[in-house]
Amino acid sequence: MYSSSIIRRAVVARPALRNRTVLNSIRLYATPSNEEYDPQLNGYPQLPWKSRQELPPLGWQDPLYRRNFGDTLHEQEEVLSMWGPDTPPIAPNAAVRQFLLAVAGFVAAGFTIKYVLLQEPPAVRREYPYDGLVKELGGLEENKARSESVDSED
């Protein structure tokens, strides 16, 4: 494959190579990477996994798809194209961290409101005798109110 210094020298030396169609034939993104070669590609270039949404919006022959005519398509073009799933604007671990900070903030605000800012009720809550009038209300456990603390003075 071609190195970037060879291409720079060729572009500077010959103005004819500045033509976009000639430069399209010398693509640097199709160079082999550190990834293991996929035998199922059968000679098709192993392109990097980069969404078209991350590319700059201007400078393309086809600005809608952000590509030049004659470009080699990625084998997963339907996923990496402009119409594929949106790329997340931030890293997933940063998103989880920010979400947990927001949840912790809401929980801290709730505990602060409940235990610091709310005052005690100004009156004593009503208490009923005989286990909260269970017998008088029909004996159902669902009708049971707060039980009275009976102090025996015998």
Short mmCIF file of C-alpha atoms in Angstrom, two decimals, residues 22-117:
data_model
loop_
_atom_site.label_atom_id
_atom_site.label_comp_id
_atom_site.label_asym_id
_atom_site.label_seq_id
_atom_site.Cartn_x
_atom_site.Cartn_y
_atom_site.Cartn_z
CA VAL A 22 -7.12 10.17 -9.22
CA LEU A 23 -6.82 10.52 -5.44
CA ASN A 24 -9.87 8.30 -4.97
CA SER A 25 -7.92 5.40 -6.41
CA ILE A 26 -5.25 5.87 -3.71
CA ARG A 27 -7.26 5.49 -0.52
CA LEU A 28 -5.48 5.40 2.79
CA TYR A 29 -8.45 4.09 4.76
CA ALA A 30 -8.23 0.76 2.93
CA THR A 31 -4.76 0.05 4.27
CA PRO A 32 -4.39 -3.06 6.36
CA SER A 33 -4.77 -2.51 10.08
CA ASN A 34 -3.79 -4.45 13.17
CA GLU A 35 -7.01 -6.45 12.96
CA GLU A 36 -6.92 -10.04 11.83
CA TYR A 37 -7.76 -10.56 8.17
CA ASP A 38 -11.32 -11.77 7.60
CA PRO A 39 -11.23 -14.71 5.13
CA GLN A 40 -14.94 -14.23 4.27
CA LEU A 41 -14.16 -10.93 2.53
CA ASN A 42 -12.35 -12.83 -0.27
CA GLY A 43 -10.16 -9.94 -1.40
CA TYR A 44 -12.63 -7.14 -0.58
CA PRO A 45 -10.84 -4.35 1.34
CA GLN A 46 -11.22 -4.52 5.10
CA LEU A 47 -12.31 -0.96 5.87
CA PRO A 48 -12.30 0.61 9.36
CA TRP A 49 -15.50 0.65 11.40
CA LYS A 50 -16.41 4.35 11.21
CA SER A 51 -19.89 5.74 10.77
CA ARG A 52 -20.54 8.25 7.98
CA GLN A 53 -22.23 10.46 10.59
CA GLU A 54 -18.83 11.17 12.19
CA LEU A 55 -17.34 12.50 8.93
CA PRO A 56 -17.28 16.23 8.12
CA PRO A 57 -20.45 17.41 6.34
CA LEU A 58 -18.78 19.36 3.52
CA GLY A 59 -16.42 18.38 0.71
CA TRP A 60 -18.21 15.35 -0.73
CA GLN A 61 -19.46 14.71 -4.23
CA ASP A 62 -22.61 13.19 -2.71
CA PRO A 63 -23.24 15.29 0.43
CA LEU A 64 -26.41 13.40 1.38
CA TYR A 65 -24.48 10.16 1.94
CA ARG A 66 -21.13 11.89 2.69
CA ARG A 67 -19.14 9.96 0.10
CA ASN A 68 -17.49 10.45 -3.24
CA PHE A 69 -18.52 8.63 -6.38
CA GLY A 70 -16.47 5.47 -6.85
CA ASP A 71 -15.71 5.00 -3.16
CA THR A 72 -15.50 1.44 -1.92
CA LEU A 73 -18.45 0.68 0.34
CA HIS A 74 -17.98 -0.94 3.71
CA GLU A 75 -19.30 -4.47 4.04
CA GLN A 76 -21.65 -3.18 6.78
CA GLU A 77 -22.70 -0.06 4.85
CA GLU A 78 -26.33 -0.32 5.97
CA VAL A 79 -25.19 0.12 9.59
CA LEU A 80 -22.46 2.70 8.99
CA SER A 81 -24.32 4.86 6.45
CA MET A 82 -25.98 8.20 7.20
CA TRP A 83 -29.31 6.40 7.61
CA GLY A 84 -27.96 3.82 10.06
CA PRO A 85 -28.38 3.98 13.83
CA ASP A 86 -27.22 7.25 15.36
CA THR A 87 -23.81 7.24 16.94
CA PRO A 88 -23.89 8.16 20.62
CA PRO A 89 -22.60 11.70 21.25
CA ILE A 90 -20.72 10.60 24.38
CA ALA A 91 -19.06 7.37 25.48
CA PRO A 92 -21.34 4.82 27.18
CA ASN A 93 -19.33 4.78 30.42
CA ALA A 94 -19.58 8.58 30.66
CA ALA A 95 -23.35 8.38 30.03
CA VAL A 96 -23.78 5.81 32.82
CA ARG A 97 -21.69 7.94 35.17
CA GLN A 98 -23.77 11.05 34.42
CA PHE A 99 -27.03 9.10 34.83
CA LEU A 100 -25.93 7.72 38.22
CA LEU A 101 -24.92 11.22 39.34
CA ALA A 102 -28.37 12.53 38.37
CA VAL A 103 -30.12 9.68 40.24
CA ALA A 104 -27.92 10.27 43.30
CA GLY A 105 -28.81 13.97 43.18
CA PHE A 106 -32.55 13.23 43.11
CA VAL A 107 -32.26 10.72 45.96
CA ALA A 108 -30.19 13.16 48.03
CA ALA A 109 -32.71 15.93 47.38
CA GLY A 110 -35.57 13.63 48.47
CA PHE A 111 -33.84 12.63 51.70
CA THR A 112 -32.93 16.26 52.40
CA ILE A 113 -36.54 17.39 51.94
CA LYS A 114 -37.97 14.54 54.01
CA TYR A 115 -35.55 14.50 56.95
CA VAL A 116 -34.18 18.06 57.10
CA LEU A 117 -36.71 20.50 55.68
#
